[in-house]
CSV table of C-alpha atoms and ligand atoms in Angstrom, one decimal:
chain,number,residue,atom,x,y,z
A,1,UNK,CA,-18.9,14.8,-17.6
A,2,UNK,CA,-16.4,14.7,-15.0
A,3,UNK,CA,-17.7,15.3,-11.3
A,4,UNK,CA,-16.5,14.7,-7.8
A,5,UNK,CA,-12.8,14.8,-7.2
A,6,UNK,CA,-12.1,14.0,-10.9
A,7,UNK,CA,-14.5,17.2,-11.7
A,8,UNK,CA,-12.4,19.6,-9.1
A,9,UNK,CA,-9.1,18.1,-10.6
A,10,UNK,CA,-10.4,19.1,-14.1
A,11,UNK,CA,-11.2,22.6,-13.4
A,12,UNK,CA,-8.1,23.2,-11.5
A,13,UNK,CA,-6.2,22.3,-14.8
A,14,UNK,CA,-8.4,24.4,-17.2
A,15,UNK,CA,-7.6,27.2,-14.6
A,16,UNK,CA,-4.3,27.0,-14.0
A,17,UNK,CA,-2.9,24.4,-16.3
A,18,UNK,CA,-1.7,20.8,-16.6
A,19,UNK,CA,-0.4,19.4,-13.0
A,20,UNK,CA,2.1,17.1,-11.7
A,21,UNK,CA,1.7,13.4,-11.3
A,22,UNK,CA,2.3,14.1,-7.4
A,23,UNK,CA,-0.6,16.7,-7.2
A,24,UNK,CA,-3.3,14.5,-9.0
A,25,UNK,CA,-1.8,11.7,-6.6
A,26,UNK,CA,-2.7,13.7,-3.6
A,27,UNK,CA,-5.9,15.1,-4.3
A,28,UNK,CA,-7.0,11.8,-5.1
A,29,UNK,CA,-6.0,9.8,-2.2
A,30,UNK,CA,-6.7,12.7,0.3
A,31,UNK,CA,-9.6,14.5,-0.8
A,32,UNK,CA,-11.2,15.6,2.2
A,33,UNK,CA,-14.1,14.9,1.1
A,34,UNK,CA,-13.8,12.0,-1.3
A,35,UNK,CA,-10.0,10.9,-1.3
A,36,UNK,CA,-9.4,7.5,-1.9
A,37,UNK,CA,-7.8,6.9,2.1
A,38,UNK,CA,-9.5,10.2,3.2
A,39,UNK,CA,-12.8,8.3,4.0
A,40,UNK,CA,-12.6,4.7,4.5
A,41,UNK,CA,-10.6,1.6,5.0
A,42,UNK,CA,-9.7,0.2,1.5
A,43,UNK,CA,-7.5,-2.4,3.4
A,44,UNK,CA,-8.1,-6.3,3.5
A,45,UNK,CA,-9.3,-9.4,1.7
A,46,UNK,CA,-13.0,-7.8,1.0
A,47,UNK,CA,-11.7,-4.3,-0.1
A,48,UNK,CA,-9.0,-3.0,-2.5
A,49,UNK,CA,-5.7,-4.5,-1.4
A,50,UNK,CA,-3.9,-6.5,0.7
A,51,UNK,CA,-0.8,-5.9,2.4
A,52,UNK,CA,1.8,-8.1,4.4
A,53,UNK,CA,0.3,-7.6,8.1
A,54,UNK,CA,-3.5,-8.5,6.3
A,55,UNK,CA,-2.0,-11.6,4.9
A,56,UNK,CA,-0.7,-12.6,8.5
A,57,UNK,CA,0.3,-11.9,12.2
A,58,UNK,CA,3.4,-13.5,11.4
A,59,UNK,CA,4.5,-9.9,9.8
A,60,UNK,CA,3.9,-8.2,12.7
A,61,UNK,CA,5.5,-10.3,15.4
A,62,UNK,CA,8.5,-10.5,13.6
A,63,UNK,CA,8.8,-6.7,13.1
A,64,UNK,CA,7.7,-6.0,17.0
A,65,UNK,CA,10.8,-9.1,17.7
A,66,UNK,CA,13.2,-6.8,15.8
A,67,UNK,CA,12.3,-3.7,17.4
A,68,UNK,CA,13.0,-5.2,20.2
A,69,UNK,CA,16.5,-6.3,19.3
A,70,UNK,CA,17.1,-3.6,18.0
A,71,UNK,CA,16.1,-1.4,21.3
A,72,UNK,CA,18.2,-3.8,23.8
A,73,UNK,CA,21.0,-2.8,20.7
A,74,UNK,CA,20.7,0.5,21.8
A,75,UNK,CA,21.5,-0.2,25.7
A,76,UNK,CA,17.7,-0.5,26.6
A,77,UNK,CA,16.9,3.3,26.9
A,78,UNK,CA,14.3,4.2,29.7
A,79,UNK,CA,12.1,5.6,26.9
A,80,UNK,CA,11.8,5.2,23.9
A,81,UNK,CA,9.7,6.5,20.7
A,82,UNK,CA,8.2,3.9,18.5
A,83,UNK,CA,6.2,5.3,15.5
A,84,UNK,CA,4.8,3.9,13.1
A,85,UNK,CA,4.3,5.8,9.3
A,86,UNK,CA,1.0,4.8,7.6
A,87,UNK,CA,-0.7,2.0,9.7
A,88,UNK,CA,-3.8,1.5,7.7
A,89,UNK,CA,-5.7,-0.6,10.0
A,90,UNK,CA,-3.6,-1.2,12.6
A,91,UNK,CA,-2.9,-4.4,12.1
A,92,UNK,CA,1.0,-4.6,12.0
A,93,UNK,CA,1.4,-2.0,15.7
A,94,UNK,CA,-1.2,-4.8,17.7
A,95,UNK,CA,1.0,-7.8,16.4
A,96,UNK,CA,4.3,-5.3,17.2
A,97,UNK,CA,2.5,-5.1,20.8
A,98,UNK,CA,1.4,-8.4,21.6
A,99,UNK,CA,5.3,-9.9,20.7
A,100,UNK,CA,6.8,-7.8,23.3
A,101,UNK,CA,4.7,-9.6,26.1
A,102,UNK,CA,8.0,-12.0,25.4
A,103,UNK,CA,10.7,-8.9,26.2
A,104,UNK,CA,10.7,-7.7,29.9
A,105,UNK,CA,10.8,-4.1,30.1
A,106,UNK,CA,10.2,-3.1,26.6
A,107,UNK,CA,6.1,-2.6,26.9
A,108,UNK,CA,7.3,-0.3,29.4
A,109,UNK,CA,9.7,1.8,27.4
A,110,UNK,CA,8.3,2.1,24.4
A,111,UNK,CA,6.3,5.1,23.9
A,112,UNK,CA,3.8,4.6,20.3
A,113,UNK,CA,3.1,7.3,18.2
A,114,UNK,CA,0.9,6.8,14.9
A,115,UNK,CA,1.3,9.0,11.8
A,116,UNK,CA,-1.8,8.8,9.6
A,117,UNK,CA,-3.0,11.3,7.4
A,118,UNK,CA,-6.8,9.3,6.7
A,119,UNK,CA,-9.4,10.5,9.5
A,120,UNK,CA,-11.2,6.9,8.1
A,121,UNK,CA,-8.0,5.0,9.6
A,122,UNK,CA,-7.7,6.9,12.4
A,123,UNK,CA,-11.1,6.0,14.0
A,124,UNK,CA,-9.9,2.1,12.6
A,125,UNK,CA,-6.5,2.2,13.9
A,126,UNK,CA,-8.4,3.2,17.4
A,127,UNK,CA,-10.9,0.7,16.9
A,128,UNK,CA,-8.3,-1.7,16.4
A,129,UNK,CA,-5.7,-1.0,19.5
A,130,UNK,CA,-7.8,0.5,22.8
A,131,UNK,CA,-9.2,-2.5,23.3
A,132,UNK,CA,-5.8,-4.1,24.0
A,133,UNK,CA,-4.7,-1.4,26.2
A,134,UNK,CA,-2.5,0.1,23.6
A,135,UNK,CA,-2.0,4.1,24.4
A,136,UNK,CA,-0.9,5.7,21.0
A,137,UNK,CA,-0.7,9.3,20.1
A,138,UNK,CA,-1.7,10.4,16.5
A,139,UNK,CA,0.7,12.7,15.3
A,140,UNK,CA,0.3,14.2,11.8
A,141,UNK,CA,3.9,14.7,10.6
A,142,UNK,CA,7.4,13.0,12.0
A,143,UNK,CA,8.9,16.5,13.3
A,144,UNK,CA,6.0,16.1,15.8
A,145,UNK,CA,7.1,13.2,17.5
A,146,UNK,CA,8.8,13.5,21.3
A,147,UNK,CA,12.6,13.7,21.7
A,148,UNK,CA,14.7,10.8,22.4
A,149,UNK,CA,15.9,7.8,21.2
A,150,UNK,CA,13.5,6.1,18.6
A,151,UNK,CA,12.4,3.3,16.2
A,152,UNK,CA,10.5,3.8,12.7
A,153,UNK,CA,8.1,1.7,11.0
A,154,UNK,CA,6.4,2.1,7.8
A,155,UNK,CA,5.3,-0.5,5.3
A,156,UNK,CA,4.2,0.5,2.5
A,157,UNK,CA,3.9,3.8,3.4
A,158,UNK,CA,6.9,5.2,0.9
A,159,UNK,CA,4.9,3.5,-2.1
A,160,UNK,CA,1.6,6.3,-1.7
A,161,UNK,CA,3.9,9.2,-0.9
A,162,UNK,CA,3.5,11.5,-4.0
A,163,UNK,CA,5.8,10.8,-6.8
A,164,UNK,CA,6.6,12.9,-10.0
A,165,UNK,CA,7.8,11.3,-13.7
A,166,UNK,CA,10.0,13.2,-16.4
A,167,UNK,CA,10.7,12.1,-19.9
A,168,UNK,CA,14.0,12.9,-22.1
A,169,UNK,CA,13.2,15.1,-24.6
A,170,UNK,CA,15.7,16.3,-26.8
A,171,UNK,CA,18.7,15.6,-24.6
A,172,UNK,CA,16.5,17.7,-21.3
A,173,UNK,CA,14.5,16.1,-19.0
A,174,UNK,CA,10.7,17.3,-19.1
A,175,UNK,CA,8.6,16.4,-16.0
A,176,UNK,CA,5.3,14.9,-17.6
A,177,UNK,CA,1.9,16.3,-16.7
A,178,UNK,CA,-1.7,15.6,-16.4
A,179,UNK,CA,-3.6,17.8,-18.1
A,180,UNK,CA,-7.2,17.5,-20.0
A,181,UNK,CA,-7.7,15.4,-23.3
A,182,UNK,CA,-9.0,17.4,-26.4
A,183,UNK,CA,-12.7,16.9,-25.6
A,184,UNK,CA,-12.1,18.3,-21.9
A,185,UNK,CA,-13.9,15.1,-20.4
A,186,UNK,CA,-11.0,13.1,-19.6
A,187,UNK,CA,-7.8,13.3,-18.2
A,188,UNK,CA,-4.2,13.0,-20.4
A,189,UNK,CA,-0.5,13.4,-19.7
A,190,UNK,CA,1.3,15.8,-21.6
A,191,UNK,CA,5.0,17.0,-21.9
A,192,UNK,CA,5.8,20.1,-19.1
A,193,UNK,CA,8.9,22.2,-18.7
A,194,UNK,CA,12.5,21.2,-18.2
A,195,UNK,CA,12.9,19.9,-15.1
A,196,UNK,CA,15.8,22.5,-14.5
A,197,UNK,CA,17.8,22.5,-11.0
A,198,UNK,CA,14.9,20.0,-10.0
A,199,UNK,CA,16.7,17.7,-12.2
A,200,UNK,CA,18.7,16.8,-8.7
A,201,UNK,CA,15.9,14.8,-7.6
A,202,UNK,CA,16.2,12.2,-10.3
A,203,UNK,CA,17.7,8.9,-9.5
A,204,UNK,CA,21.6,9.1,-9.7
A,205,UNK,CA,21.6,6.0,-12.3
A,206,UNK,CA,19.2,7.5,-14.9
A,207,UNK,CA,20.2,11.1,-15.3
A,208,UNK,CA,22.1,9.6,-18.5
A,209,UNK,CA,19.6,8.0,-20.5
A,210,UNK,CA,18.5,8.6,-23.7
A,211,UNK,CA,15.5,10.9,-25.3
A,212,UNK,CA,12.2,9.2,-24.5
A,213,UNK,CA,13.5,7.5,-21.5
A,214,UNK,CA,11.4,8.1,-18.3
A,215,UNK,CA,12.3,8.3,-15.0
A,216,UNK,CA,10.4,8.6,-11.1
A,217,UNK,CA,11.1,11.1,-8.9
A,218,UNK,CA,10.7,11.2,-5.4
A,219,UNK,CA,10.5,14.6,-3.1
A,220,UNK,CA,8.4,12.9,-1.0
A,221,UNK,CA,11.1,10.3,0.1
A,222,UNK,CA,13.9,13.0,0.0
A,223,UNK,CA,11.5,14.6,2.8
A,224,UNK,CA,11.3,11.8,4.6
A,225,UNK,CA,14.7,11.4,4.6
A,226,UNK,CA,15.6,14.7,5.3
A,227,UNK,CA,13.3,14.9,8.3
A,228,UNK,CA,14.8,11.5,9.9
A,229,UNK,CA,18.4,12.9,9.6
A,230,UNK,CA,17.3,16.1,11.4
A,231,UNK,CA,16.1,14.3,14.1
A,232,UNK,CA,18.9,11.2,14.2
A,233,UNK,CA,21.8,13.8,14.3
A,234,UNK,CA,20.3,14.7,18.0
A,235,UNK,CA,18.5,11.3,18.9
A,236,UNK,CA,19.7,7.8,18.3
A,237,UNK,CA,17.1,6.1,16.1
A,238,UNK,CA,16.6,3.4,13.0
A,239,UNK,CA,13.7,3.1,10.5
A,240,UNK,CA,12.7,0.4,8.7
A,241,UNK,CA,10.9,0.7,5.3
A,242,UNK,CA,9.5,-2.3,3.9
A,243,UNK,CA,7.8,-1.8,0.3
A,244,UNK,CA,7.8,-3.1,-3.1
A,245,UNK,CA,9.9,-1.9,-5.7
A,246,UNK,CA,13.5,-2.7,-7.5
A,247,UNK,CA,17.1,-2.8,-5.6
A,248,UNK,CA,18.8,-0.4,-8.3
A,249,UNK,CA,16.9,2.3,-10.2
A,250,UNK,CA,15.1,1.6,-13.0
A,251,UNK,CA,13.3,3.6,-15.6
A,252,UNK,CA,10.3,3.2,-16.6
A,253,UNK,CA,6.3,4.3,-15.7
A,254,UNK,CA,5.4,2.4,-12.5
A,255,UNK,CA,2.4,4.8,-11.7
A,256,UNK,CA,-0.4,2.4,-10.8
A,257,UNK,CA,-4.1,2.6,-9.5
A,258,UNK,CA,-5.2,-0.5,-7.3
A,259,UNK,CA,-9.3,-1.0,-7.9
A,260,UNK,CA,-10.8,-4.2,-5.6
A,261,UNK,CA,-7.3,-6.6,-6.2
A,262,UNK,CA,-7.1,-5.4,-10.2
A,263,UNK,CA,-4.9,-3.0,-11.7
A,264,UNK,CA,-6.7,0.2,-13.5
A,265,UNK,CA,-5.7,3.4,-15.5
A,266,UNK,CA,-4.6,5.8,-12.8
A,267,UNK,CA,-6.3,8.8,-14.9
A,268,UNK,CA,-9.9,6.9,-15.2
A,269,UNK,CA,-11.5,7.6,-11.8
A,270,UNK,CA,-9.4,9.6,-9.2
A,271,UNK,CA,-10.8,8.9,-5.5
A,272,UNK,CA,-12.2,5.2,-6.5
A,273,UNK,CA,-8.6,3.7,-6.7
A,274,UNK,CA,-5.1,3.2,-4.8
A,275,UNK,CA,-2.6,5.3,-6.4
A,276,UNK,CA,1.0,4.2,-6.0
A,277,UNK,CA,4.5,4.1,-7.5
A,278,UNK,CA,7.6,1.4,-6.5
A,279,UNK,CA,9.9,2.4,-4.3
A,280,UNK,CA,13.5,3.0,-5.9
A,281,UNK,CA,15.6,1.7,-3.0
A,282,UNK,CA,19.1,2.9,-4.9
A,283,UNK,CA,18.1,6.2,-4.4
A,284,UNK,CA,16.3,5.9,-0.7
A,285,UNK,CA,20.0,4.7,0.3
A,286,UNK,CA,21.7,7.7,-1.7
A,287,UNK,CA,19.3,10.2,-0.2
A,288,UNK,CA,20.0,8.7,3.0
A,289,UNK,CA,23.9,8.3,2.6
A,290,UNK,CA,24.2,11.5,1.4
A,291,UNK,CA,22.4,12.7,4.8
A,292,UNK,CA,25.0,11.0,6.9
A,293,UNK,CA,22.9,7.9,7.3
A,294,UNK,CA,23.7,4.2,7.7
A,295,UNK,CA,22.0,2.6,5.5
A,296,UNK,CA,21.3,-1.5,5.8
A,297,UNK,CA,19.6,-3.4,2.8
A,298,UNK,CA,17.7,-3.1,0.8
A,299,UNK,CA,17.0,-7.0,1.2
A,300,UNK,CA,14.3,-9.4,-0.2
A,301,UNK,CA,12.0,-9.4,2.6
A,302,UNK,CA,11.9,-13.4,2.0
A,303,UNK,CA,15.3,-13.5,2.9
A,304,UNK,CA,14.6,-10.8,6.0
A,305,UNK,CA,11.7,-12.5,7.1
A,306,UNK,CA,13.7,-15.8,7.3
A,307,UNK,CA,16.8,-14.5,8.8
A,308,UNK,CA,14.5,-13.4,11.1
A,309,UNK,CA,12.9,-16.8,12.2
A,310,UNK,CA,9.5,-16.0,10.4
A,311,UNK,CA,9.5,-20.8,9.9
A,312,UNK,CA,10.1,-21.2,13.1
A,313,UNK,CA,7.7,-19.2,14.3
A,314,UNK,CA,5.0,-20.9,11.8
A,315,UNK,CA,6.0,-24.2,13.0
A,316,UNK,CA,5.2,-23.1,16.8
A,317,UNK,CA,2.1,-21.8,15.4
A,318,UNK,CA,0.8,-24.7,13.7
A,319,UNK,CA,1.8,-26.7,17.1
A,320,UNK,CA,-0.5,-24.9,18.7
A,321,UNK,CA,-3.3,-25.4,16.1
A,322,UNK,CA,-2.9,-27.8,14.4
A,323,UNK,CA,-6.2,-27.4,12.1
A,324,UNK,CA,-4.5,-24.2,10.4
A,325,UNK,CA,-1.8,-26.0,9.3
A,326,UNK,CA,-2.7,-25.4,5.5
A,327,UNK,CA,-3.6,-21.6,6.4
A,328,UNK,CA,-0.7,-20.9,8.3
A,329,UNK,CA,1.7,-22.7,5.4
A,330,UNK,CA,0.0,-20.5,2.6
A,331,UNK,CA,0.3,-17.4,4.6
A,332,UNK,CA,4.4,-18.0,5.3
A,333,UNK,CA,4.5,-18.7,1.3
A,334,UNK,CA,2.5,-15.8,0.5
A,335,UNK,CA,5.3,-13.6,2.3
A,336,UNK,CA,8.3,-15.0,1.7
A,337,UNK,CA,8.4,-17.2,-1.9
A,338,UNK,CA,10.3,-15.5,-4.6
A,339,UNK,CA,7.0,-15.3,-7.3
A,340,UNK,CA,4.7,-14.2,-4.4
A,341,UNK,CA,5.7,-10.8,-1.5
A,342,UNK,CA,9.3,-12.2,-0.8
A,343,UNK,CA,11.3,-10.9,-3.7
A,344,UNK,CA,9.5,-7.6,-4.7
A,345,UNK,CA,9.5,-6.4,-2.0
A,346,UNK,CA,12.8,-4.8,0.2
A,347,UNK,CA,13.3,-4.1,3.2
A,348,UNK,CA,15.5,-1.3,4.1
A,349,UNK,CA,16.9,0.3,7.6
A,350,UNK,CA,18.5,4.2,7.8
A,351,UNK,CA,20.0,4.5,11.0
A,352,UNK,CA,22.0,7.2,12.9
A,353,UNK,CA,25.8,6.7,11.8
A,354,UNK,CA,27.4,4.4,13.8
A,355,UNK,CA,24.7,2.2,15.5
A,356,UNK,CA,24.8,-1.6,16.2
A,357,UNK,CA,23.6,-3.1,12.3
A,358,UNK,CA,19.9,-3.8,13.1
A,359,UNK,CA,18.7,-7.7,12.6
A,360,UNK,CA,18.1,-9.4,9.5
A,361,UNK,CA,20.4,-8.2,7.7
A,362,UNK,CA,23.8,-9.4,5.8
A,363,UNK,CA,27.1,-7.7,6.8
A,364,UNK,CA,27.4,-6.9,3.5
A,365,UNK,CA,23.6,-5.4,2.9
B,1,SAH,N1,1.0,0.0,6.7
B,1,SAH,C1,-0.3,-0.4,6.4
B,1,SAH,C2,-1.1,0.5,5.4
B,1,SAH,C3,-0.4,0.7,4.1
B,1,SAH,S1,-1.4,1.8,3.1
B,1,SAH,C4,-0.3,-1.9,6.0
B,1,SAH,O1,0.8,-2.3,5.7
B,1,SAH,O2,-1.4,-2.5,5.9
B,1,SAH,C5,-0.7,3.3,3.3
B,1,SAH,C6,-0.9,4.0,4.6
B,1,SAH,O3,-0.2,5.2,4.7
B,1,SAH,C7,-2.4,4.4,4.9
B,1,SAH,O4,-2.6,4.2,6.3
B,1,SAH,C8,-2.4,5.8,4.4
B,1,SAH,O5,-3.5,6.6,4.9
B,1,SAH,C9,-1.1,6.3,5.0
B,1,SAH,N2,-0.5,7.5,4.4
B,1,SAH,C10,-0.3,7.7,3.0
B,1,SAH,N3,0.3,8.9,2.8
B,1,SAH,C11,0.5,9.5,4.1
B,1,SAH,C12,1.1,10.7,4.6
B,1,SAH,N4,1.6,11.6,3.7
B,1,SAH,N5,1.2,10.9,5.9
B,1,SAH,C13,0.7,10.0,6.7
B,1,SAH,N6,0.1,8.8,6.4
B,1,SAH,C14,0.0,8.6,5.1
């Protein structure tokens, strides 16, 4: 018997037929009621997963440093809008903050707005950031934020925006559904319709492949995209996407649900798990090129991190306490060796066309 959010999924399909992948990933997460991020914090060592500014506030400085840069890059405007997409906790915008106590004038000019779409991390992202005298505006989509020049921030954010799959099927490409298992008590993917003119929205690379192949595709990045574009033709501005997921297109099913640190079937229990697909940073930077976007990256974030400074600044750390040696150590090796965060996951910038290359990455990248 299915009840809950996995109950309200299952009559939707017996009325109205199997769904996308991107549908069941969005009722699940944001439920009002009983989505996965609509009502707590599955954030940090004790809960579901961990992400780079949990592991340590190494992440965060650097990030807040390029920012920086990257503002005094773009002549030090009066104002300007910094907005981060997705902040979970809150974690990464207080570490953003407390680096630019080092950068005269740049607490002043930056103006934070936070997009979140969880009421849960909302009430912890305030929890997190009043008390240290950080003003932030929650916005609830990226068209909302003020005019002007501005700086984008999102890590994994990209990875929980809802993705759909397709499979060859005798030389067209299907999208796969969910729909209902024979019984009606649990959930099953199952072939659709050809994809038709959505077939647009499938990477460049893998339009090609053979019958059986399967392939991500990502409206939700295209609108991301799309939106930044609008906004960057009129106002200067960067964003930086840091996330995990390959550097050229790959097939293959990367749908996965995140349960307390272990991997689980993303059709068992919608609402109890994180739902996520990688990132395909190819086709971010053809979405974005084909916008009339600069596009810098995608680069391991080991490397960024490091071209960054991210040992120097563990070396001043563990100057100044010297009893977290070992914890500071493990933290930079957590983010930046090859077989831990530091090669699978990219780090990517989309910038208005013609804008000073933003730090950290190669001329080349
Ligand atoms: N950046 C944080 C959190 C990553 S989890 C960190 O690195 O720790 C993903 C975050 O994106 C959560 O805060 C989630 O609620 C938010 N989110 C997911 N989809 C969203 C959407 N469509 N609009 C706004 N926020 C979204």
């Amino acid at each position: 018997m299915m009840d809950g959010i996995a109950g309200r999924i299952a009559e939707r399909i017996r009325n109205g037929g199997p769904i996308s992948v991107a549908a069941f990933m969005t009722e699940a997460m944001f439920d009002p009621r009983e989505g996965f991020y609509a009502t707590k914090n599955p954030i940090g060592a004790g809960e579901d997963f961990i992400t780079a500014p949990s592991v340590s506030q190494m992440f965060g400085e650097l990030i807040g440093l390029w920012c920086a840069q990257v503002w005094m890059d773009m002549g030090q405007p009066e104002t300007l809008q910094l907005v981060e997409l997705g902040p979970g906790t809150g974690q990464m915008m207080s570490d953003i903050v407390r680096a630019w106590r080092a950068v005269p004038g740049f607490t002043q000019a930056a103006q934070i707005s936070l997009i979140e779409a969880s009421a849960a991390l909302k009430m912890v992202q305030g929890r997190n950031l009043t008390p240290m005298g950080v003003e932030a505006m929650w916005l609830d989509r990226l068209e909302d934020v003020p005019p002007g020049p501005a700086i984008f921030v999102g890590n994994e954010f990209l990875d929980c925006l809802p993705m759909r799959q397709a499979i060859k099927h005798e030389g067209q490409w299907h999208e796969r559904l969910i729909g209902l298992s024979e019984t009606g008590e649990a959930f099953a993917f199952v072939l659709g319709p050809p994809l038709g003119v959505e077939a647009d929205l499938l990477p460049e690379r893998l339009r090609d492949l053979p019958d059986g192949a399967l392939a991500e595709l990502r409206p939700g990045d295209q609108q991301v995209i799309d939106a930044l574009a609008d906004r960057f033709k009129t106002h200067p501005g960067h964003a930086l996407f840091i996330d995990y997921g390959p550097a050229t297109s790959e097939p293959g099913d990367t749908f996965q649900a995140i349960r307390q640190h272990e991997k689980i079937d993303p059709l068992a229990a919608p609402g109890t798990a994180d739902l996520t697909a990688r990132v395909d940073f190819e086709q971010l930077a053809i979405f974005a090129r084909s916008a009339g976007l600069d596009v810098s990256g995608p680069t391991r974030q080991g490397a960024w991190l490091k071209a960054l400074g991210i040992e120097v600044r563990a070396a001043n750390l563990i100057r100044h306490a010297p009893e977290k040696k070992t914890a500071i150590a493990r933290q930079l090796l957590r983010l930046t060796e090859p077989d831990q965060m530091g090669e699978l996951f990219k780090v990517m910038a989309i910038s208005t066309q013609g804008q000073t290359k933003p730090p950290g990455f190669t001329p080349e990248g």
